[in-house]
Coordinates of N, CA, C and O in Angstrom, one line a residue:
M1238 N 5.2 3.1 73.0 CA 5.3 2.7 72.1 C 5.5 1.7 70.7 O 5.4 2.0 69.6
N1239 N 4.8 0.3 71.3 CA 4.7 -0.8 71.0 C 3.0 0.4 69.2 O 2.9 0.0 68.6
L1240 N 2.7 1.6 70.1 CA 1.9 1.2 69.8 C 2.2 2.9 68.1 O 1.4 2.8 66.7
S1241 N 2.9 3.5 68.3 CA 3.4 3.8 67.5 C 4.5 3.4 66.1 O 4.4 3.7 65.0
K1242 N 5.0 2.4 66.8 CA 5.2 1.4 65.4 C 4.0 1.2 64.7 O 4.1 0.3 63.7
I1243 N 3.6 0.7 65.5 CA 2.2 0.0 64.7 C 1.4 1.2 63.5 O 1.1 0.7 62.3
A1244 N 1.2 2.3 63.9 CA 0.5 3.6 63.7 C 1.3 4.0 62.4 O 1.1 3.8 61.8
Q1245 N 3.1 3.9 62.2 CA 3.8 3.3 61.8 C 3.0 2.5 60.4 O 3.8 3.2 59.2
F1246 N 3.6 2.1 60.6 CA 3.2 0.7 59.6 C 1.9 0.5 59.3 O 1.9 0.9 57.5
I1247 N 1.0 1.1 59.4 CA -0.1 1.6 58.3 C -0.5 2.7 57.2 O -0.1 2.5 56.7
I1248 N 0.3 3.7 58.4 CA 1.0 4.9 57.6 C 1.7 4.3 56.3 O 0.7 4.5 54.6
G1249 N 2.5 4.0 56.3 CA 3.7 3.5 55.6 C 2.6 2.2 54.2 O 2.7 2.8 53.1
F1250 N 1.7 1.9 55.4 CA 1.0 1.0 53.7 C 0.0 1.6 53.5 O -0.3 1.7 51.5
I1251 N -0.1 2.8 53.9 CA -1.5 3.9 53.2 C -1.1 4.0 51.7 O -1.5 4.2 50.4
L1252 N 0.6 4.8 52.0 CA 1.2 5.8 51.5 C 1.3 4.7 50.5 O 2.3 5.3 48.9
G1253 N 2.1 3.0 50.4 CA 2.5 2.1 49.6 C 1.7 2.4 49.1 O 1.8 1.9 47.4
I1254 N 0.1 2.1 49.1 CA -0.9 1.7 47.9 C -1.2 2.7 47.6 O -1.7 3.1 46.1
A1255 N -1.0 4.4 48.3 CA -1.3 5.1 46.4 C -0.1 5.4 46.0 O -0.4 6.7 45.1
I1256 N 1.2 4.9 46.6 CA 1.7 5.5 45.2 C 2.0 4.1 44.7 O 1.9 4.6 42.9
L1257 N 1.1 3.0 44.8 CA 1.2 2.2 43.6 C 0.2 2.3 42.6 O -0.1 2.2 41.3
A1258 N -0.7 3.0 43.3 CA -2.4 3.5 43.1 C -2.0 4.8 41.9 O -2.9 4.5 40.6
G1259 N -1.1 5.6 42.0 CA -1.3 6.6 41.0 C 0.0 6.0 39.8 O -0.1 6.7 39.3
A1260 N 1.0 4.8 40.2 CA 1.6 4.8 39.0 C 0.7 4.0 38.3 O 0.9 4.3 37.1
A1261 N 0.0 3.3 38.4 CA -0.8 1.9 38.2 C -1.5 3.6 37.0 O -1.8 2.9 35.9
V1262 N -2.1 4.5 38.2 CA -3.0 5.8 37.1 C -2.3 6.1 35.6 O -3.2 6.8 35.1
G1263 N -1.7 6.6 36.0 CA 0.0 7.2 36.0 C -0.2 6.8 34.3 O -0.4 6.6 32.5
T1264 N -0.1 6.0 34.4 CA 0.7 4.6 33.4 C -0.7 3.8 32.1 O -0.1 4.4 31.3
V1265 N -2.0 4.0 32.7 CA -3.0 3.8 32.3 C -3.5 5.1 31.2 O -3.7 4.7 30.2
Y1266 N -3.5 6.5 31.9 CA -3.4 7.7 31.0 C -2.7 7.5 29.9 O -2.8 7.7 28.5
Y1267 N -1.3 6.7 30.3 CA -0.6 7.4 29.5 C -0.4 6.0 27.7 O -0.6 7.3 27.3
F1268 N -0.7 5.7 28.6 CA -1.4 4.6 27.3 C -2.7 4.2 26.4 O -2.4 4.4 25.5
F1269 N -3.8 5.1 27.4 CA -5.0 5.1 26.2 C -4.8 6.5 25.3 O -5.3 6.9 24.5
T1270 N -3.4 7.3 25.9 CA -3.5 9.0 25.7 C -3.0 8.4 24.1 O -3.2 8.9 22.5
K1271 N -1.9 7.5 23.8 CA -1.1 7.1 22.7 C -2.1 6.0 22.9 O -2.0 6.6 20.9
L1272 N -2.4 5.0 22.6 CA -3.4 4.7 21.8 C -5.1 5.2 20.7 O -5.5 4.8 20.4
A1273 N -5.2 6.6 21.7 CA -6.7 6.5 21.2 C -5.7 8.1 19.9 O -7.6 7.9 19.3
A1274 N -5.2 7.8 20.2 CA -4.2 9.1 18.3 C -4.8 8.1 17.2 O -4.2 7.2 17.2
E1275 N -5.3 9.0 16.6 CA -4.9 8.0 14.8 C -3.9 8.2 14.3 O -3.3 8.8 14.8
P1276 N -3.2 6.9 14.1 CA -1.8 7.2 13.8 C -2.2 7.8 11.9 O -3.0 8.2 11.7
E1277 N -0.5 8.4 12.3 CA 0.2 8.7 10.3 C -1.3 8.6 9.1 O -0.4 6.9 9.5
K1278 N -1.6 8.3 8.4 CA -2.0 7.4 7.1 C -1.1 7.4 6.1 O 0.2 8.0 6.1
P1279 N -0.8 6.3 6.0 CA 1.2 6.2 5.0 C 0.3 6.3 3.6 O -0.1 6.6 3.6
V1280 N 2.0 7.1 3.5 CA 1.6 7.0 2.1 C 2.5 6.5 0.8 O 3.7 6.6 1.1
F1281 N 1.6 5.5 0.1 CA 2.7 5.0 -0.7 C 3.3 5.3 -2.2 O 2.9 6.9 -2.5
A1282 N 4.4 5.4 -2.6 CA 4.5 5.6 -3.9 C 3.8 6.3 -5.1 O 4.1 7.2 -5.4
E1283 N 2.9 4.9 -5.6 CA 1.4 5.7 -6.5 C 1.5 6.9 -6.3 O -0.1 6.8 -6.4
E1284 N 0.4 7.5 -4.4 CA 0.3 7.9 -3.7 C 0.9 9.9 -4.1 O 0.3 10.6 -3.9
R1285 N 2.0 9.1 -4.1 CA 2.6 10.9 -4.1 C 2.5 11.3 -5.2 O 2.4 11.0 -6.6
P1286 N 2.4 13.0 -5.5 CA 2.9 13.9 -6.5 C 4.0 13.5 -7.3 O 4.7 13.6 -6.0
K1287 N 4.1 13.2 -8.4 CA 5.3 13.7 -8.8 C 5.1 14.7 -9.8 O 5.0 15.6 -9.7
T1288 N 6.7 15.1 -8.9 CA 7.2 16.2 -9.0 C 8.0 16.7 -9.9 O 8.7 15.9 -10.6
S1289 N 8.1 18.1 -10.7 CA 9.5 18.1 -11.8 C 10.5 18.8 -11.6 O 10.4 19.3 -10.7
P1290 N 11.2 18.7 -11.9 CA 12.5 18.9 -11.5 C 12.8 20.5 -11.8 O 12.0 20.9 -13.1
S1291 N 12.8 21.2 -11.3 CA 12.7 22.4 -11.0 C 14.1 23.1 -11.7 O 15.0 22.3 -11.9
P1292 N 13.8 23.7 -12.8 CA 14.9 24.3 -13.7 C 16.4 25.0 -12.8 O 16.0 26.1 -11.7
K1293 N 17.3 25.1 -13.5 CA 18.4 25.4 -12.6 C 19.2 26.2 -12.7 O 18.6 26.9 -14.5
A1294 N 19.9 27.3 -12.4 CA 20.1 28.5 -12.5 C 21.2 28.1 -13.1 O 22.5 26.9 -13.5
Q1295 N 21.0 29.8 -14.3 CA 22.0 29.2 -15.3 C 23.7 29.4 -15.2 O 23.7 30.7 -14.4
P1296 N 24.6 29.0 -15.5 CA 26.4 29.2 -15.2 C 26.1 30.2 -15.4 O 26.4 30.3 -16.8
T1297 N 27.4 31.5 -14.8 CA 28.4 32.4 -15.1 C 29.5 32.4 -15.1 O 29.8 31.3 -14.5
S1298 N 30.1 33.2 -16.2 CA 31.6 33.0 -16.4 C 32.3 34.4 -15.2 O 31.1 35.0 -15.0
S1299 N 33.6 33.6 -15.3 CA 34.3 35.0 -15.0 C 33.6 36.7 -14.6 O 33.3 37.4 -14.7
S1300 N 33.4 36.6 -16.6 CA 33.1 37.9 -16.9 C 31.1 38.9 -16.7 O 31.1 39.4 -16.8
G1301 N 30.8 38.1 -15.8 CA 29.6 38.2 -16.0 C 28.5 37.7 -16.4 O 27.7 38.2 -16.3
Q1302 N 28.8 36.8 -18.0 CA 28.1 36.8 -18.2 C 27.6 35.6 -18.6 O 28.3 34.9 -18.1
S1303 N 25.8 34.8 -18.8 CA 25.9 33.7 -18.6 C 26.5 33.3 -19.6 O 26.5 33.6 -20.9
K1304 N 26.8 31.2 -19.6 CA 27.2 30.5 -20.8 C 25.5 30.4 -21.5 O 24.8 30.6 -21.4
P1305 N 26.2 30.1 -22.9 CA 24.9 30.1 -23.7 C 24.6 28.9 -23.1 O 24.7 27.4 -22.8
A1306 N 22.6 28.2 -22.6 CA 22.5 27.4 -22.6 C 22.8 25.9 -23.7 O 22.6 26.7 -24.9
T1307 N 22.5 25.1 -23.2 CA 22.9 23.6 -24.5 C 21.2 23.2 -24.3 O 20.3 23.4 -23.4
T1308 N 21.2 22.6 -25.7 CA 19.9 22.4 -25.9 C 19.6 21.0 -25.4 O 20.2 20.1 -24.9
P1309 N 18.6 20.9 -24.8 CA 18.1 19.8 -23.9 C 18.1 18.1 -25.1 O 18.0 18.5 -26.4
K1310 N 18.8 17.1 -24.4 CA 18.5 16.3 -25.5 C 16.6 15.6 -25.7 O 16.5 15.7 -25.3
P1311 N 16.7 15.6 -27.0 CA 14.9 15.3 -27.0 C 14.4 14.4 -26.2 O 14.9 12.7 -26.0
I1312 N 13.3 13.7 -25.4 CA 12.9 12.5 -24.8 C 12.5 11.7 -26.0 O 12.0 12.2 -26.7
P1313 N 12.5 10.5 -26.0 CA 12.1 9.1 -26.9 C 10.5 9.4 -26.1 O 10.1 9.2 -25.1
S1314 N 10.3 9.3 -26.9 CA 8.9 9.0 -26.8 C 8.0 7.3 -26.7 O 8.9 6.9 -27.3
P1315 N 7.2 7.4 -25.4 CA 6.9 5.9 -25.9 C 6.8 5.1 -26.3 O 5.5 5.4 -27.1
S1316 N 7.1 4.1 -26.2 CA 7.0 2.7 -27.0 C 5.2 2.3 -27.4 O 4.6 2.6 -26.5
P1317 N 4.7 2.6 -28.4 CA 3.3 2.0 -28.9 C 2.9 0.8 -28.2 O 3.9 -0.6 -27.7
L1318 N 1.4 0.9 -27.2 CA 1.9 -0.5 -27.2 C 0.7 -1.7 -28.1 O 0.7 -1.4 -28.8
P1319 N 1.3 -3.0 -27.4 CA 1.6 -3.2 -28.1 C -0.3 -4.0 -28.5 O -1.2 -4.2 -28.2
K1320 N -0.3 -4.4 -29.7 CA -1.8 -5.1 -30.2 C -2.4 -6.4 -29.0 O -1.6 -6.6 -28.9
L1321 N -3.7 -5.8 -28.9 CA -4.3 -6.7 -27.8 C -4.8 -7.9 -28.7 O -5.6 -7.7 -29.3
E1322 N -4.9 -9.7 -28.0 CA -6.1 -10.3 -28.9 C -7.9 -9.7 -29.4 O -8.1 -8.5 -28.6
P1323 N -8.5 -9.9 -29.7 CA -9.2 -9.8 -29.8 C -10.5 -9.9 -29.3 O -10.5 -11.0 -28.4
G1324 N -11.6 -9.2 -28.2 CA -11.9 -8.8 -27.1 C -11.5 -8.7 -25.7 O -11.9 -8.4 -25.2
A1325 N -10.4 -8.4 -26.5 CA -9.2 -8.0 -24.7 C -9.3 -6.9 -24.9 O -9.7 -6.5 -25.3
Y1326 N -8.8 -6.2 -23.4 CA -8.4 -4.9 -23.0 C -8.1 -4.8 -21.4 O -8.1 -6.1 -21.2
R1327 N -7.2 -3.4 -21.5 CA -6.7 -3.3 -19.9 C -7.6 -3.0 -18.9 O -8.2 -2.4 -19.2
A1328 N -6.8 -3.7 -18.0 CA -7.5 -3.1 -16.6 C -6.5 -3.1 -16.2 O -5.7 -3.6 -16.2
S1329 N -7.3 -2.5 -14.5 CA -5.8 -2.1 -13.0 C -6.4 -2.8 -11.3 O -8.4 -3.2 -12.3
V1330 N -6.0 -3.2 -11.2 CA -6.5 -3.7 -9.9 C -7.3 -3.5 -9.4 O -6.0 -2.1 -8.2
T1331 N -8.7 -3.6 -8.5 CA -8.9 -2.0 -7.7 C -9.1 -3.0 -6.2 O -9.2 -2.2 -5.5
W1332 N -8.2 -3.9 -6.0 CA -8.5 -4.8 -4.9 C -7.0 -4.6 -4.0 O -6.0 -4.8 -4.5
P1333 N -7.4 -3.3 -3.4 CA -6.7 -2.9 -2.4 C -4.9 -4.2 -1.4 O -4.0 -3.7 -1.7
Q1334 N -5.5 -5.5 -1.9 CA -4.1 -6.6 -1.5 C -4.1 -7.3 -2.8 O -3.2 -7.9 -2.9
G1335 N -5.0 -6.7 -4.1 CA -3.9 -7.1 -4.6 C -4.5 -9.2 -5.2 O -6.1 -8.4 -4.5
L1336 N -4.1 -9.7 -5.9 CA -4.9 -10.2 -6.3 C -3.9 -11.3 -6.8 O -2.3 -11.7 -6.8
I1337 N -4.5 -13.4 -6.5 CA -4.0 -13.9 -6.5 C -4.5 -14.2 -7.8 O -5.3 -15.0 -8.2
L1338 N -2.9 -14.9 -9.0 CA -3.4 -15.4 -10.0 C -3.6 -17.0 -10.4 O -2.4 -17.4 -9.5
R1339 N -4.4 -18.0 -10.6 CA -4.4 -19.2 -10.4 C -4.4 -20.3 -12.1 O -4.8 -19.4 -12.9
D1340 N -3.9 -21.5 -12.6 CA -4.2 -21.7 -13.7 C -5.8 -21.7 -13.6 O -5.0 -22.4 -14.5
S1341 N -6.8 -21.8 -12.9 CA -7.7 -23.0 -13.1 C -8.7 -22.1 -12.4 O -8.5 -21.5 -12.0
P1342 N -10.1 -21.7 -12.6 CA -10.8 -21.1 -12.6 C -11.0 -22.0 -11.3 O -12.5 -22.1 -11.7
S1343 N -10.6 -21.5 -10.2 CA -11.1 -22.7 -9.2 C -10.4 -21.6 -7.7 O -9.3 -20.9 -7.9
L1344 N -11.0 -21.5 -6.6 CA -10.8 -21.2 -6.1 C -9.4 -22.5 -4.9 O -8.4 -22.5 -3.9
N1345 N -9.4 -23.9 -5.6 CA -9.0 -24.7 -5.6 C -8.0 -25.2 -6.1 O -6.8 -26.0 -6.1
A1346 N -7.8 -24.0 -7.3 CA -7.3 -23.7 -8.4 C -5.2 -23.6 -7.7 O -5.4 -23.5 -6.5
Q1347 N -4.0 -24.3 -8.2 CA -3.2 -24.0 -7.5 C -2.9 -22.3 -8.4 O -2.9 -21.6 -8.9
R1348 N -2.4 -22.1 -7.0 CA -1.2 -20.4 -6.9 C -0.5 -20.1 -8.5 O 0.4 -21.3 -7.9
I1349 N -0.2 -19.1 -8.9 CA 0.6 -18.8 -9.4 C 1.6 -18.1 -9.2 O 2.2 -18.0 -10.4
G1350 N 1.0 -17.4 -8.5 CA 1.5 -16.0 -9.1 C 0.2 -15.0 -8.1 O -0.4 -15.1 -7.9
G1351 N 0.8 -13.8 -8.7 CA 0.3 -12.6 -8.1 C 0.1 -11.3 -8.5 O 0.9 -10.7 -9.7
I1352 N -1.0 -10.5 -8.2 CA -1.3 -8.7 -9.0 C -1.6 -8.2 -8.1 O -2.2 -8.5 -7.3
G1353 N -0.5 -6.8 -8.0 CA -0.7 -6.6 -6.6 C -1.6 -5.0 -7.7 O -2.1 -5.2 -8.6
Y1354 N -1.9 -3.8 -6.3 CA -2.9 -3.0 -7.2 C -2.4 -2.3 -7.3 O -0.9 -2.1 -7.2
N1355 N -3.2 -1.9 -8.3 CA -3.4 -0.9 -9.6 C -1.9 -1.1 -10.4 O -1.9 -0.4 -11.5
Q1356 N -2.2 -2.3 -10.5 CA -1.1 -3.2 -11.5 C -2.0 -3.0 -12.6 O -3.3 -3.5 -13.0
T1357 N -1.1 -3.2 -13.9 CA -1.6 -3.4 -15.3 C -2.0 -4.5 -15.6 O -0.8 -5.7 -15.5
L1358 N -2.8 -5.6 -15.8 CA -3.4 -6.5 -16.7 C -3.3 -6.7 -17.7 O -5.0 -5.2 -18.2
I1359 N -4.2 -7.2 -19.0 CA -5.3 -7.6 -19.5 C -6.1 -8.9 -20.0 O -6.0 -10.2 -19.5
I1360 N -7.3 -8.3 -19.5 CA -8.3 -9.3 -19.7 C -8.8 -10.3 -21.0 O -9.0 -9.4 -22.5
L1361 N -8.7 -11.7 -20.6 CA -8.8 -12.0 -22.0 C -10.7 -12.5 -22.4 O -10.5 -12.3 -23.3
G1362 N -10.7 -12.1 -21.0 CA -12.4 -13.9 -21.2 C -12.7 -13.6 -19.8 O -12.0 -13.4 -18.4
Y1363 N -13.6 -14.1 -19.6 CA -14.4 -14.6 -18.4 C -14.6 -16.4 -18.7 O -15.0 -16.9 -19.6
S1364 N -14.8 -17.2 -16.9 CA -15.5 -18.7 -17.1 C -16.8 -18.0 -17.2 O -17.5 -17.4 -17.8
D1365 N -17.3 -20.1 -17.4 CA -18.3 -19.9 -18.0 C -19.7 -19.0 -17.3 O -20.7 -18.7 -17.6
D1366 N -19.3 -19.7 -16.1 CA -19.8 -18.8 -14.5 C -20.0 -17.5 -14.6 O -20.8 -16.9 -13.9
K1367 N -19.1 -16.6 -16.1 CA -19.2 -15.5 -15.3 C -18.1 -15.5 -13.9 O -18.1 -13.7 -13.6
R1368 N -17.3 -16.1 -13.2 CA -17.3 -15.8 -11.2 C -16.1 -15.6 -11.8 O -14.5 -14.1 -11.5
W1369 N -14.9 -16.3 -13.5 CA -13.6 -15.9 -12.8 C -13.0 -14.9 -14.5 O -13.8 -14.8 -15.5
Q1370 N -11.9 -14.0 -14.7 CA -11.5 -13.5 -15.6 C -10.6 -14.4 -16.2 O -9.7 -14.6 -14.8
R1371 N -10.5 -13.8 -17.5 CA -8.7 -15.1 -17.8 C -8.5 -13.6 -18.3 O -8.2 -13.1 -18.7
V1372 N -6.8 -13.9 -17.9 CA -6.3 -12.6 -17.6 C -4.8 -13.1 -18.4 O -4.1 -14.1 -18.0
R1373 N -3.8 -12.0 -19.0 CA -2.4 -12.1 -19.5 C -1.7 -11.0 -19.2 O -2.5 -10.2 -18.7
L1374 N -0.2 -11.6 -18.7 CA 0.6 -10.4 -17.1 C 0.6 -9.5 -18.4 O 1.6 -9.7 -19.3
P1375 N 0.9 -7.9 -18.3 CA 1.3 -7.4 -20.2 C 3.2 -7.1 -19.9 O 3.2 -7.1 -21.2
D1376 N 3.4 -7.6 -18.7 CA 5.2 -7.7 -19.1 C 5.6 -8.9 -19.2 O 6.7 -9.0 -19.4
S1377 N 4.9 -9.8 -19.4 CA 5.2 -11.5 -19.7 C 3.6 -11.2 -21.1 O 3.1 -11.5 -20.8
D1378 N 4.2 -13.5 -20.5 CA 3.1 -14.3 -21.6 C 2.3 -15.2 -19.9 O 1.5 -15.5 -20.5
Q1379 N 2.5 -14.5 -19.2 CA 1.7 -15.6 -17.8 C 0.9 -15.2 -18.3 O 0.7 -13.6 -18.0
K1380 N 0.1 -16.2 -18.5 CA -1.7 -16.5 -18.2 C -2.0 -17.3 -17.0 O -1.3 -17.5 -17.0
G1381 N -3.0 -16.8 -16.8 CA -3.5 -17.5 -15.4 C -5.3 -16.6 -15.4 O -6.1 -16.4 -16.1
W1382 N -6.3 -17.2 -14.0 CA -7.3 -17.0 -13.4 C -7.6 -16.3 -12.6 O -6.6 -16.0 -12.0
V1383 N -8.6 -14.4 -12.8 CA -8.3 -14.2 -11.0 C -9.9 -14.0 -10.8 O -10.5 -14.4 -12.2
K1384 N -10.7 -14.3 -10.1 CA -12.0 -13.3 -9.4 C -12.5 -12.7 -10.1 O -12.0 -11.4 -10.0
A1385 N -13.0 -12.6 -11.0 CA -13.8 -11.5 -11.0 C -14.3 -10.1 -10.6 O -15.4 -10.6 -9.2
G1386 N -14.5 -9.1 -11.4 CA -15.2 -8.2 -10.2 C -13.2 -7.8 -9.8 O -14.3 -6.4 -8.3
N1387 N -12.9 -7.6 -9.6 CA -11.8 -7.0 -8.4 C -10.6 -6.2 -9.5 O -9.5 -6.1 -9.5
V1388 N -11.2 -5.5 -10.3 CA -11.0 -4.6 -11.9 C -11.5 -4.0 -12.4 O -12.9 -4.1 -11.8
K1389 N -11.0 -3.0 -12.9 CA -11.6 -1.5 -13.6 C -10.6 -1.3 -14.8 O -10.2 -1.3 -15.3
K1390 N -12.2 -1.6 -15.6 CA -11.5 -0.8 -17.5 C -10.8 -0.1 -17.6 O -11.3 1.1 -16.7
I1391 N -9.7 0.1 -18.5 CA -8.4 1.2 -18.1 C -9.0 1.6 -20.1 O -8.8 0.4 -20.8
N1392 N -8.8 3.2 -20.4 CA -9.7 3.6 -22.1 C -7.9 3.5 -22.6 O -6.7 3.5 -21.8

């Protein structure tokens, strides 16, 4: 009788270890397959294609004839871009994380703002060592310095 209880204990112990090992292998397999798949590429608003609104169907009257189309309102033309200072040009930020706007051309200078990726700015000039660019934000009169080489000239 004593021998059968020992055999039951050993078989139970081996089955318990097998169940735990199987659960561990299953868990590792699950997480490995989840982590091995590449995540979806995010699509940002500026990367989405611009869609034009679809033309709407002409409403019909109860007699079956279509109503005359209304003339669309003219779209105002965009205002011309303001004149730039002599030697200045427009550029867009090419650094994916955006740029830090500083009050002087130095990494130790005070941060006074930021400029996002693909945002337009106006290049006013360069520092004496050509490592920094003096810029102005087009929608405001805020001026500052950014690290050179992180913008692309816009025509």
